[in-house]
Coordinates of C-alpha atoms in Angstrom, one line a residue:
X795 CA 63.4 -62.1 70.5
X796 CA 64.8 -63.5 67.3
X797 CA 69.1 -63.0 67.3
X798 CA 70.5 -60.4 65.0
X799 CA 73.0 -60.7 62.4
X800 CA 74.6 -56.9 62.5
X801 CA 75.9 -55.8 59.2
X802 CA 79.1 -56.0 58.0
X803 CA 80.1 -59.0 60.1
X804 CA 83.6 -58.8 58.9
X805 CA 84.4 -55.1 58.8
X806 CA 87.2 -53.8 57.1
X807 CA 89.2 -55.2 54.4
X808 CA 87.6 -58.6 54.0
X809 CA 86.4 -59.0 50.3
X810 CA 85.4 -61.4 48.4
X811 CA 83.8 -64.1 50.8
X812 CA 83.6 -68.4 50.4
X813 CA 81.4 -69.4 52.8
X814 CA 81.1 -72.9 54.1
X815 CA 79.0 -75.1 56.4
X816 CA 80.5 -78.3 57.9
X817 CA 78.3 -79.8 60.4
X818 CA 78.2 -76.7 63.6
X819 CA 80.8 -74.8 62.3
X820 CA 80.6 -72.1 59.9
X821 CA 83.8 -70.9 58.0
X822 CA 84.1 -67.6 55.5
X823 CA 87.2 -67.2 53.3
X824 CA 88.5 -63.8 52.2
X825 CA 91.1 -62.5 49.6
X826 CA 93.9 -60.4 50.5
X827 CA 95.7 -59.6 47.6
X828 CA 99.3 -58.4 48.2
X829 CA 99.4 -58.7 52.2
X830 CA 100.7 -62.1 53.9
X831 CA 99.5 -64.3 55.3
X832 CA 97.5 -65.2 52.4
X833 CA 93.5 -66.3 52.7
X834 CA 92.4 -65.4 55.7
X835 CA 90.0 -68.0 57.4
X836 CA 86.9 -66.6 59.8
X837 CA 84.9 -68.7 62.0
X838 CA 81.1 -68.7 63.4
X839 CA 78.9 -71.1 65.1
X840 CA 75.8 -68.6 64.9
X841 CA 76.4 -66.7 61.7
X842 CA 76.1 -63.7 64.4
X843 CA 79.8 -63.7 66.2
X844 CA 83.1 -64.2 64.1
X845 CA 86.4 -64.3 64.9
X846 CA 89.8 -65.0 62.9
X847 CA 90.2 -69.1 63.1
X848 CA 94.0 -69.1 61.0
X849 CA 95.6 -67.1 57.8
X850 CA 96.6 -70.1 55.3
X851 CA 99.6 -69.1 53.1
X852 CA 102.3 -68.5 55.5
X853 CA 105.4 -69.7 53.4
X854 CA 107.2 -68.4 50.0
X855 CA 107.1 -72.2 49.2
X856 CA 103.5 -72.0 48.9
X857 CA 103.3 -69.0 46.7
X858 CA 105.9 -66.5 46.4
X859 CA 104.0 -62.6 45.9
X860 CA 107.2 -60.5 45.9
X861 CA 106.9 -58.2 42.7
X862 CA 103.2 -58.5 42.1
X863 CA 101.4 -55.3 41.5
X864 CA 99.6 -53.8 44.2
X865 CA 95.6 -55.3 44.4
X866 CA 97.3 -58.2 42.6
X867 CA 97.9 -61.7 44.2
X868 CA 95.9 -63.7 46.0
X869 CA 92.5 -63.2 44.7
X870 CA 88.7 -65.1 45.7
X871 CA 89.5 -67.8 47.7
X872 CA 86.9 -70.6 47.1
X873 CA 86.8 -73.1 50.5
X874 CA 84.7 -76.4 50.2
X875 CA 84.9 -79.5 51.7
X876 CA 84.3 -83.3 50.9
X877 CA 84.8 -86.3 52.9
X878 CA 86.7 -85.5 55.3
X879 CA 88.8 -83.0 53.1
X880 CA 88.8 -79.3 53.0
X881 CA 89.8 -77.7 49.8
X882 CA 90.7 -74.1 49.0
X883 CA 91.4 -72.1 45.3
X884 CA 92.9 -69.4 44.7
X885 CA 94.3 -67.4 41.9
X886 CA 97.8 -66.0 42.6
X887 CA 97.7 -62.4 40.0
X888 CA 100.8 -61.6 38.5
X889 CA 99.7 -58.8 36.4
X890 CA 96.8 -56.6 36.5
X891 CA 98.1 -53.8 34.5
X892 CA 97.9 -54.5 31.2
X893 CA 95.5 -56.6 28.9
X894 CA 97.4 -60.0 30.4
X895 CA 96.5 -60.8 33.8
X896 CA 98.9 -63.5 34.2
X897 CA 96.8 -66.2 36.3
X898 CA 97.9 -68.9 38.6
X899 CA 94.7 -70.5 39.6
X900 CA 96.5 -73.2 43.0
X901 CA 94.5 -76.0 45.0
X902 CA 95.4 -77.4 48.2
X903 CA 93.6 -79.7 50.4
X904 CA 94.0 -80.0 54.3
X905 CA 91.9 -82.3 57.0
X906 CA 91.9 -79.2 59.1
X907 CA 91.8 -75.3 58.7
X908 CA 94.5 -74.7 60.8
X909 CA 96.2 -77.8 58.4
X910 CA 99.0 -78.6 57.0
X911 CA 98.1 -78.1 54.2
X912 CA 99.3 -79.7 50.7
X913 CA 101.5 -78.5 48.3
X914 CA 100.1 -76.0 46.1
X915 CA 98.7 -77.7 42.7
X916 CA 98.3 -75.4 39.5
X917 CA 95.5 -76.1 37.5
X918 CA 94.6 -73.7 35.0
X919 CA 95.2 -69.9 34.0
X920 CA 92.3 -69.6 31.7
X921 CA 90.7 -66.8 34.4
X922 CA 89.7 -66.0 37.9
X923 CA 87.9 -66.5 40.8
X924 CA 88.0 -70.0 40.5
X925 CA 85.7 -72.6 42.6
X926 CA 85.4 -76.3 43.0
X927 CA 81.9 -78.4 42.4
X928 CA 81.6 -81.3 44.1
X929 CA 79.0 -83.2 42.7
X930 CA 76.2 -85.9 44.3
X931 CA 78.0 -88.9 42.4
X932 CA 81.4 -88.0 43.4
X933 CA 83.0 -86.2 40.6
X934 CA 84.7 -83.1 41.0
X935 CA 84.1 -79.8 38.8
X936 CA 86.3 -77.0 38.2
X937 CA 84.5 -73.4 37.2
X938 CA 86.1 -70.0 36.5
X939 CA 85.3 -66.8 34.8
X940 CA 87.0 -66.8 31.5
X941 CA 89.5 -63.8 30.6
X942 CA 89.6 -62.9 27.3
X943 CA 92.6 -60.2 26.1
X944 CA 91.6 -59.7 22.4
X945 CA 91.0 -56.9 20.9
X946 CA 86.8 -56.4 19.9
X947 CA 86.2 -59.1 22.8
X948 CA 84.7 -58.9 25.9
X949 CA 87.7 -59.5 28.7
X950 CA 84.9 -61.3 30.7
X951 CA 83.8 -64.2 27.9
X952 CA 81.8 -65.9 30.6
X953 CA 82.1 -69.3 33.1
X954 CA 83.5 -72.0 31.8
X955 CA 84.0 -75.8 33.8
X956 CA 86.0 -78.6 33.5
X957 CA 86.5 -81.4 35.3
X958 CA 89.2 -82.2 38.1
X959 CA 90.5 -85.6 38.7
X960 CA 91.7 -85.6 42.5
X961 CA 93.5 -88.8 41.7
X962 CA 95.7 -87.2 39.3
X963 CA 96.0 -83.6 41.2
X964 CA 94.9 -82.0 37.1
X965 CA 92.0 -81.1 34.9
X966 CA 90.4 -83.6 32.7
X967 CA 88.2 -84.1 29.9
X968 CA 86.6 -80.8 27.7
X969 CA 86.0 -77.5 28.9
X970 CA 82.5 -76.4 28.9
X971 CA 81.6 -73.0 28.4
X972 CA 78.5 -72.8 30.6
X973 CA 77.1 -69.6 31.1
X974 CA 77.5 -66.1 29.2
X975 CA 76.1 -63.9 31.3
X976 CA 73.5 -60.9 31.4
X977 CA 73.6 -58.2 29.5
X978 CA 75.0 -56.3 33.0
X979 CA 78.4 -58.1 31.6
X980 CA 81.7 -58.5 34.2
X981 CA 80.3 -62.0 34.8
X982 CA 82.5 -63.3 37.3
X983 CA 82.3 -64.7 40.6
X984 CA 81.3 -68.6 39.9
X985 CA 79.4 -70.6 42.7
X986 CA 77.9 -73.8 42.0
X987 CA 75.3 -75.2 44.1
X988 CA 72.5 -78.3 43.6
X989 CA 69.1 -78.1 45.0
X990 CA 66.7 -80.8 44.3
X991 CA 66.0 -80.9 40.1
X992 CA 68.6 -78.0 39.7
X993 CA 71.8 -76.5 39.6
X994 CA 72.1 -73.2 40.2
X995 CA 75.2 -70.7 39.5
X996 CA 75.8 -68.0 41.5
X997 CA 77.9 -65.3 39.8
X998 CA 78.9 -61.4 40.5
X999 CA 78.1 -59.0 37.8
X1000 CA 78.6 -55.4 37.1
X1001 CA 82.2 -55.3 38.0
X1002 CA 83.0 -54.8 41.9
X1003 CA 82.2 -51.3 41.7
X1004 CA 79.1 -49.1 42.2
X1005 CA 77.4 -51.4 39.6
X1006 CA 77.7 -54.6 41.1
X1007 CA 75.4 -57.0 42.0
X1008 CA 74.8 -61.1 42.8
X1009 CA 72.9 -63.2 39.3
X1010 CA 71.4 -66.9 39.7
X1011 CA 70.9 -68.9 36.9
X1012 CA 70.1 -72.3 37.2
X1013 CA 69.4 -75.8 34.4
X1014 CA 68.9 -79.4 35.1
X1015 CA 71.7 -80.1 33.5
X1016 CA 75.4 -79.5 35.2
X1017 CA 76.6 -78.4 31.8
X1018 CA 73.9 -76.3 31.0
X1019 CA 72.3 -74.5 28.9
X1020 CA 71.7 -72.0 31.9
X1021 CA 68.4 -70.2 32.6
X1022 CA 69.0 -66.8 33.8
X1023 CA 66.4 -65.7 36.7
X1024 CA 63.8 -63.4 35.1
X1025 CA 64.2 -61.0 37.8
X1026 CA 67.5 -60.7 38.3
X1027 CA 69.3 -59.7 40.2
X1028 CA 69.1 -60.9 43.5
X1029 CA 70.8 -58.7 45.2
X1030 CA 72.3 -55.0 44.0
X1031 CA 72.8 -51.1 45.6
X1032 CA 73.6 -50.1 41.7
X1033 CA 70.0 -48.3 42.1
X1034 CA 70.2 -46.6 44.9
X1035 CA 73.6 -44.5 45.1
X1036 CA 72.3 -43.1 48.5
X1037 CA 72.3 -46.5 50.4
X1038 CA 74.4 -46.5 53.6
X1039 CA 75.9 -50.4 51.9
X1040 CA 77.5 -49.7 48.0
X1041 CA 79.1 -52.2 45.8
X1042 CA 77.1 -55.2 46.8
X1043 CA 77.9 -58.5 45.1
X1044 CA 80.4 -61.7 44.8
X1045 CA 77.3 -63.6 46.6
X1046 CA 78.1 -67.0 48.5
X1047 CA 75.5 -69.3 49.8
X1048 CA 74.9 -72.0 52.8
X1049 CA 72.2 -74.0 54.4
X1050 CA 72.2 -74.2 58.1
X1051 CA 71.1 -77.5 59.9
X1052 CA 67.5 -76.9 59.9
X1053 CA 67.2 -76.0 56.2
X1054 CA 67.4 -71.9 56.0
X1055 CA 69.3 -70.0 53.4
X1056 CA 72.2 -67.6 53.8
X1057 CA 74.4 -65.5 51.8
X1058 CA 77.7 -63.6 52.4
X1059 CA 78.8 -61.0 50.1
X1060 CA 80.7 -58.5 49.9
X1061 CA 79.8 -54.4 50.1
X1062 CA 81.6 -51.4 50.9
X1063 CA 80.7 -48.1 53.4
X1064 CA 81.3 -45.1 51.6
X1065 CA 82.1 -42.4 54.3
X1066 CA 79.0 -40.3 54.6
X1067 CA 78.6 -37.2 52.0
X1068 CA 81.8 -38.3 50.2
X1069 CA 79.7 -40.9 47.5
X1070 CA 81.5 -43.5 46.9
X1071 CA 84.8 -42.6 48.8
X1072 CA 85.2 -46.2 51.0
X1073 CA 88.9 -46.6 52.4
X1074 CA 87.6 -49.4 55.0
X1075 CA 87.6 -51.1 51.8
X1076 CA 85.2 -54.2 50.6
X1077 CA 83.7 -56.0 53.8
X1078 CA 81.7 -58.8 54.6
X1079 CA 77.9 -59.1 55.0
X1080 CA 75.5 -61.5 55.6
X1081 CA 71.5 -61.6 54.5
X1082 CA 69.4 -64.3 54.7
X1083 CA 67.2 -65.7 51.8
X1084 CA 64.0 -67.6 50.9
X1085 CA 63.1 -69.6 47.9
X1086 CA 60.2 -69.1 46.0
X1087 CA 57.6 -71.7 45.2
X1088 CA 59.3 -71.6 41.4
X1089 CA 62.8 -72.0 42.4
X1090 CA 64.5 -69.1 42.8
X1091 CA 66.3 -67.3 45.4
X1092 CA 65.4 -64.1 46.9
X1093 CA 66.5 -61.5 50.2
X1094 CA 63.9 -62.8 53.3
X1095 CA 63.3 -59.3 54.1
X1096 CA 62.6 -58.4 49.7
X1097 CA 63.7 -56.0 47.7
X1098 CA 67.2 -56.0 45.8
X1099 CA 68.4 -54.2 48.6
X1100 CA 70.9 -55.9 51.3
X1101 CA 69.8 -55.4 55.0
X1102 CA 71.8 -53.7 57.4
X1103 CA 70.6 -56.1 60.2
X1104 CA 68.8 -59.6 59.2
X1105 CA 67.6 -62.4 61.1
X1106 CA 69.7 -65.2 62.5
X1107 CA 68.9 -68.2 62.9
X1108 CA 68.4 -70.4 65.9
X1109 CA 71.2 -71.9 66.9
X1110 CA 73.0 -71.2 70.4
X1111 CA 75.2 -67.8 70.6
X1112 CA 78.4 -68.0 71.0
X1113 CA 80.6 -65.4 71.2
X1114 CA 84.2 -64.8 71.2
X1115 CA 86.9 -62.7 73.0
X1116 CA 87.4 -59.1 71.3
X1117 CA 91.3 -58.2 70.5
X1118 CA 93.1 -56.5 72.9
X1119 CA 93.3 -52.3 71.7
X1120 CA 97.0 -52.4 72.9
X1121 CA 99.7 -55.1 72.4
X1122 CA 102.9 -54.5 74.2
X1123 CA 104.5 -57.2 72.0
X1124 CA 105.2 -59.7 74.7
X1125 CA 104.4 -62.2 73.1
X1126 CA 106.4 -64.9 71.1
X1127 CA 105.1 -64.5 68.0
X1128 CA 102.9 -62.3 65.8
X1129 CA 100.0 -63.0 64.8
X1130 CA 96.2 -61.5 64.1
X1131 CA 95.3 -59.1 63.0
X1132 CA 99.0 -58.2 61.9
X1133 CA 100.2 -58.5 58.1
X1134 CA 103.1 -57.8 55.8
X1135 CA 103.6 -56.7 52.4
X1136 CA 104.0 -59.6 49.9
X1137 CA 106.7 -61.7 52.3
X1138 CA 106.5 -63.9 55.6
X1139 CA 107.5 -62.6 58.9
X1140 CA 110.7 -63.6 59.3
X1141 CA 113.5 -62.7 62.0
X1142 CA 116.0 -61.4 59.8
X1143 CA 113.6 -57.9 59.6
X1144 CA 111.1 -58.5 61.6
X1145 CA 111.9 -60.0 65.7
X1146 CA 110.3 -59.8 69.0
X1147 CA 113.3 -62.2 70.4
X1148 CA 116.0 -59.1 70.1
X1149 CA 114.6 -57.4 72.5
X1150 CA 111.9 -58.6 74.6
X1151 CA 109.2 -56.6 75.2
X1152 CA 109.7 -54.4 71.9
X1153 CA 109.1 -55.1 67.9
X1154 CA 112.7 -54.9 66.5
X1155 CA 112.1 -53.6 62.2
X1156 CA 115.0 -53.8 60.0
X1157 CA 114.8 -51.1 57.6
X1158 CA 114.9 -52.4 53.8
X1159 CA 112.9 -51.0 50.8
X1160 CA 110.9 -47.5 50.5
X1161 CA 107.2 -47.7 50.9
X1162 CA 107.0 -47.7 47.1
X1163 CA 109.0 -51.5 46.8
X1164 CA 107.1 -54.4 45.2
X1165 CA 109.8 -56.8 47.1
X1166 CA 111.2 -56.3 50.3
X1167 CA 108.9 -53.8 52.5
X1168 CA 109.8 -54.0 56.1
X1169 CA 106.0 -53.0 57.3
X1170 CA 103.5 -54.5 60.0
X1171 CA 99.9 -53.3 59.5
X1172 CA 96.6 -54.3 60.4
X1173 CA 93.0 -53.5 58.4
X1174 CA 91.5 -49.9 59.6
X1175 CA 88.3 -50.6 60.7
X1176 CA 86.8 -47.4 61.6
X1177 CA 85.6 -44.6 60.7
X1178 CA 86.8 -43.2 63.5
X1179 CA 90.1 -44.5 65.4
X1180 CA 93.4 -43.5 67.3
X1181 CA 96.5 -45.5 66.3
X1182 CA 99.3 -44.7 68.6
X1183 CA 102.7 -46.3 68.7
X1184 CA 106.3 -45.5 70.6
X1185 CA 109.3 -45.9 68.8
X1186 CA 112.9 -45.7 69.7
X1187 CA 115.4 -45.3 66.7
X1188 CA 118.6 -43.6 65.4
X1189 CA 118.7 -42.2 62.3
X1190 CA 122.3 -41.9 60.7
X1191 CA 120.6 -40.1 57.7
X1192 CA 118.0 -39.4 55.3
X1193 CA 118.2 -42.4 53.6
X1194 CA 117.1 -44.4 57.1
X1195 CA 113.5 -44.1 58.3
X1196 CA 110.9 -44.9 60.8
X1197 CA 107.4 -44.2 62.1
X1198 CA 103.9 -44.6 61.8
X1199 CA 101.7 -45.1 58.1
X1200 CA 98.7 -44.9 57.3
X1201 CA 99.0 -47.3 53.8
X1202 CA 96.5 -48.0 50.8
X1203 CA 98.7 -49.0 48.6
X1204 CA 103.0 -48.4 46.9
X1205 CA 101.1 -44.8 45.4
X1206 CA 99.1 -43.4 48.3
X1207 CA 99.7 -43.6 51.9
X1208 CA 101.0 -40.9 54.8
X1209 CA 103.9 -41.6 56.9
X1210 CA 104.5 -39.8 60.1
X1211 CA 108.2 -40.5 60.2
X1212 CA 111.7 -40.2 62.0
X1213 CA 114.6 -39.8 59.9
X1214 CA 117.5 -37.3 59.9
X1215 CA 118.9 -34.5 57.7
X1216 CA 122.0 -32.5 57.4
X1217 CA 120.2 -29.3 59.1
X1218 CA 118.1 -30.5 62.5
X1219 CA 119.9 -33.9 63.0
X1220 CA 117.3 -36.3 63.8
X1221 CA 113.6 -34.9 62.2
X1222 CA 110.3 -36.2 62.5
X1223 CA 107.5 -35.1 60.0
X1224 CA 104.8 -36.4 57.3
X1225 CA 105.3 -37.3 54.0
X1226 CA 102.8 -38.9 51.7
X1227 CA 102.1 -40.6 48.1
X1228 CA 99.2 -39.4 46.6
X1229 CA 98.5 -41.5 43.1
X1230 CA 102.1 -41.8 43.1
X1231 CA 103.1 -38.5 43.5
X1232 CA 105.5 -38.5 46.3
X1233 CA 105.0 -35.0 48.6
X1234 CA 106.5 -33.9 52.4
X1235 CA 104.7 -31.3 54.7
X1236 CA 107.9 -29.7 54.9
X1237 CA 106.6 -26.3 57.0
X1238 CA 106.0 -28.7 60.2
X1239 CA 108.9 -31.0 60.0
X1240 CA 110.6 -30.4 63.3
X1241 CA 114.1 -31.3 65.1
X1242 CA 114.1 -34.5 67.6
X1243 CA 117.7 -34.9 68.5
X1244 CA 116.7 -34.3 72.0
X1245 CA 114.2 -37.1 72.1
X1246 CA 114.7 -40.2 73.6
X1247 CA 111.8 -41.8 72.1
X1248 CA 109.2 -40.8 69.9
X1249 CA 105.0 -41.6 70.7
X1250 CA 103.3 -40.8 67.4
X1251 CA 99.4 -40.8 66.8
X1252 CA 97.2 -40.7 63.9
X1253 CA 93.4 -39.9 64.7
X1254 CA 91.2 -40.3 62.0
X1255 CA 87.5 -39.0 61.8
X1256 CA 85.3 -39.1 59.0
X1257 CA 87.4 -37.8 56.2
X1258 CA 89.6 -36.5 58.5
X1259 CA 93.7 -37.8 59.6
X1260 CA 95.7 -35.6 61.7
X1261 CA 99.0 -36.9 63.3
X1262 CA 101.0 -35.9 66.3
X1263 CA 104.2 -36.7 67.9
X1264 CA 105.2 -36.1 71.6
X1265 CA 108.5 -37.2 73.3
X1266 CA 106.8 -38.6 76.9
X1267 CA 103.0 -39.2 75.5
X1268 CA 101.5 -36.7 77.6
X1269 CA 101.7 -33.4 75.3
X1270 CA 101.7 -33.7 71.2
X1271 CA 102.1 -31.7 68.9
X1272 CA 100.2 -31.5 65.7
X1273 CA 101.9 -32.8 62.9
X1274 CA 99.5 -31.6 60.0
X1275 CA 96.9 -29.8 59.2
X1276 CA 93.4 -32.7 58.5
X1277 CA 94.4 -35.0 55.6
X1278 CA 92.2 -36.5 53.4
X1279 CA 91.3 -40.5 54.7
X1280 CA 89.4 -40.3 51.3
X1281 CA 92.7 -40.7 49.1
X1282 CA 93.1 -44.3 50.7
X1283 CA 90.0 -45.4 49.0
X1284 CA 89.7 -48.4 46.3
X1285 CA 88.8 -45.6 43.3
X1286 CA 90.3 -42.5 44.3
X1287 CA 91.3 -40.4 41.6
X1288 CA 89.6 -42.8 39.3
X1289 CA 92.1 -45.9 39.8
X1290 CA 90.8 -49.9 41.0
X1291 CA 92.2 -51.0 43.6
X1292 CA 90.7 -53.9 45.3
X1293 CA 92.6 -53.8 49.1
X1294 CA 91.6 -50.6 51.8
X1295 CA 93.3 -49.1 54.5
X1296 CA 96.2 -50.4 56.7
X1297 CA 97.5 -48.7 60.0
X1298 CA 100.5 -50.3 60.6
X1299 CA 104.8 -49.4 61.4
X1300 CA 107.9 -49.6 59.2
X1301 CA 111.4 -48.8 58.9
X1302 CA 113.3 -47.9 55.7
X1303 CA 116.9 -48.0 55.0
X1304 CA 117.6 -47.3 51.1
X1305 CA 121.5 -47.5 52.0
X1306 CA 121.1 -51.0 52.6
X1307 CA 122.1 -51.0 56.1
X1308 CA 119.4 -52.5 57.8
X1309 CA 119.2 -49.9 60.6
X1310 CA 117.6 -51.3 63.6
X1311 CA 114.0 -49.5 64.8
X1312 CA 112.3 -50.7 67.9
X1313 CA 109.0 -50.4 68.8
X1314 CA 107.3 -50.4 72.3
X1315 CA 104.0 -51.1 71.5
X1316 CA 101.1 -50.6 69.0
X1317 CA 97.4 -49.4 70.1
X1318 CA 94.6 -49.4 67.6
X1319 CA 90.8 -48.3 69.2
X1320 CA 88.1 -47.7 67.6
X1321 CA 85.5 -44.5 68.3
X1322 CA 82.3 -43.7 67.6
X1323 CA 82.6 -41.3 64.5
X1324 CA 80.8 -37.9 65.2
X1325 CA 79.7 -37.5 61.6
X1326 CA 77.5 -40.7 61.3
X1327 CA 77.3 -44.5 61.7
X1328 CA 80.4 -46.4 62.8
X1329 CA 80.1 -49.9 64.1

């Protein structure tokens, strides 16, 4: 029996994928906007098993994120590699607001994954999503969507290329404006790839939302003119709103050693009977593709239509350890799957050296800071899941707080959190952020100056989150009545956002005195969801 490539491979909030074949090994790169370490790295020698291989921007010298805009920063990795050399874009987004986007388009180079890797090198700011060409006689191509603020102009004006001189670390020589797109439009998404007589492009179009969708176009010539495939496109779920995969697009190819065809992309997973409500976010999935006797690439299994399951190809299994649910923070230092907002873990607010056997949080901003967030979170990855966490911690005030969150982004999020107020001493309840409207559940706050240390749970099921507290773990109480998981979705309440969910911990202390908050552990499992699929 042929092996199984399950669908999403990479579930939760992995967008955006580069993927790469160096001899055995097979590498996908995803974005990961505001939360650091930036570009996180995934690897597979059977395209069926994955695991997290290394996160790549660990340091402020590399690129500093504090201030950008939430579902800004560190946008479409693009890996490749050359003799010897690995090489890795990315565009670092200051803005996203207004009609400026503020682009920082970086490449550094390593002669591993795990590097060092060199200094940052900024090229260009033209656009986004960014991607290096390295062509059959050795020169080096540079291609990236073109953003176009004017008024009466398309923002996306198409892919342009120019050409990088490694020897001088800069661009060189004209830029060629290669390829305009289809009438779809939101061309974006470059991927350059040569195949006997041709060159083919690879772009996203449709914009990442329920439109999207993966366009070839291919010429004999590197700087076009550009034939679009006359059935495009080659992949989409813009057709079918109903599909259990939405959002399909921002294709990426690779041969493996015996000459098949694979692309990752990304899609989402709305939660079933909400539409298009997806607060996993953008994940990963992998098809497998045939070219036909003209040239052009299509799905094995036909159709436009990504499969939830596709063949793999024959190459040895080899799986991987699974995460532990719990960690007990014993270790020395953290690592996967954990993340912070915008900064690097570093022990002046974040420490597992304090007190061993407990994460020690400093508390600094709110929840709504661009800058200094005191936060450790992780990608939900279910649609059903119990994150539990104990936390010992002695509020002074309001102003100092603690707990449990369930983040999207600065505007929505719940908080199951221990503070203190002039009336119960210390208090433990939920407050949320829904499109920045800041609200508390003030009817079931209740008094914890009795407790010595606080376990707090979110459950989540379907569209379902309910929290509870308990002072020994053994009986909770409810914290809420269900809240909506749906609000924590990329285009709730009609905004884009590009990141999905977090579960993670925190500590706040808008006095500015970095009030200690320890915590004893931090369990995330995942359930079978009892309204429909959940891998």
């Amino acid at each position: 029996m042929a092996p199984t490539i399950i669908n999403p491979v990479l579930t939760g909030f992995h967008p955006d994928p580069s993927f790469l074949r160096v001899g055995d090994d097979y590498y996908i790169a995803t974005s990961t906007f505001e939360w650091f370490p930036g570009v996180e790295i995934h690897h597979s020698r059977d395209l069926v098993h994955w695991h997290t291989l290394t996160r790549v921007l660990t340091e402020t010298s590399q690129v500093d994120l504090r201030g950008n805009g939430s579902s800004g920063s560190i946008w479409a990795p693009a890996l490749s590699y050359d003799s010897g050399l690995y090489y890795l874009l990315f565009t670092d987004v200051k803005s996203r607001s207004s009609v400026y986007k503020d682009l920082h388009n970086y490449l550094i180079t390593a002669t591993s994954l795990e590097g060092p890797w060199s200094p940052p090198v900024r090229l260009n700011g033209s656009g986004f999503d960014p991607f290096l060409f390295h062509d059959s006689d050795g020169r080096k191509w540079l291609l990236n969507m073109r953003w176009d603020f004017r008024q009466n102009h398309s923002n996306f004006s198409g892919i342009v290329m120019q050409e990088y001189d490694p020897e001088g670390g800069r661009l060189t020589g004209p830029i060629h404006e290669i390829y305009k797109g289809t009438p779809t439009g939101v061309t974006e998404g470059p991927q350059l790839y040569k195949r006997g007589d041709y060159y083919y492009l690879l772009v996203a179009e449709g914009g990442t939302g329920v439109n999207h969708m993966v366009t070839m176009a291919r010429s004999r010539s590197l700087t076009g003119p550009y034939e679009t495939d006359p059935d495009y496109p080659v992949m989409t779920t813009a057709h079918d709103l109903t599909y259990a995969f939405q959002q399909a697009g921002h294709g990426s190819l690779v041969e493996t050693q015996s000459g098949e065809w694979y692309m990752a992309h990304l899609c989402t997973r709305p939660i079933p009977g909400t539409g298009k409500l997806n607060p996993l976010g953008r994940e990963t999935a992998i098809q497998r593709c045939v070219w036909t006797e003209d040239g052009w690439l299509r799905l094995a299994h036909g159709g436009k239509l990504p499969a939830l399951r596709t063949e793999a190809p024959e190459l040895p299994p080899h799986p991987f350890d699974a995460l532990p649910e719990r960690d007990d923070f014993d270790g020395p230092v953290l690592g996967h799957p954990y993340q912070s907002l915008r900064v690097p873990f570093e022990e002046s607010w974040v420490s597992l050296q304090e007190r061993p056997g407990f994460l020690r949080l400093r508390g600094r901003e709110s929840l709504a800071s661009l800058f200094d967030q005191s936060l450790i979170g992780r990608p939900i990855q279910h649609f059903a899941c119990t994150v539990t966490t104990c936390l010992e911690f002695k509020p002074d005030s309001f102003m100092q707080m603690a707990g449990l969150v369930l983040y999207y982004d600065d505007k929505d999020y719940y908080y199951l959190r221990v503070t203190a107020d002039e009336l119960r001493g210390a208090a433990l309840g939920v407050v949320m952020c829904q499109a920045g409207k800041y609200g508390e559940i003030s009817s079931m706050q209740i008094s914890v100056k009795d407790w010595e240390r606080y376990y707090l749970k979110a459950e989540i099921n379907g569209r379902d989150i309910m929290f509870y507290a308990s002072p020994d773990g053994e009986v909770w109480t409810a914290m809420c009545t269900p809240l909506d998981f749906g609000t924590l979705s990329d285009e709730h309440g009609g905004k884009l956002g590009f990141t999905g969910s977090y579960a993670g911990i925190c500590a706040q202390d808008l006095d500015q005195q970095a009030k200690a908050a320890y915590f004893d552990y931090f369990e995330y499992t995942g359930l079978d969801f009892l309204g429909g699929h959940s891998l």
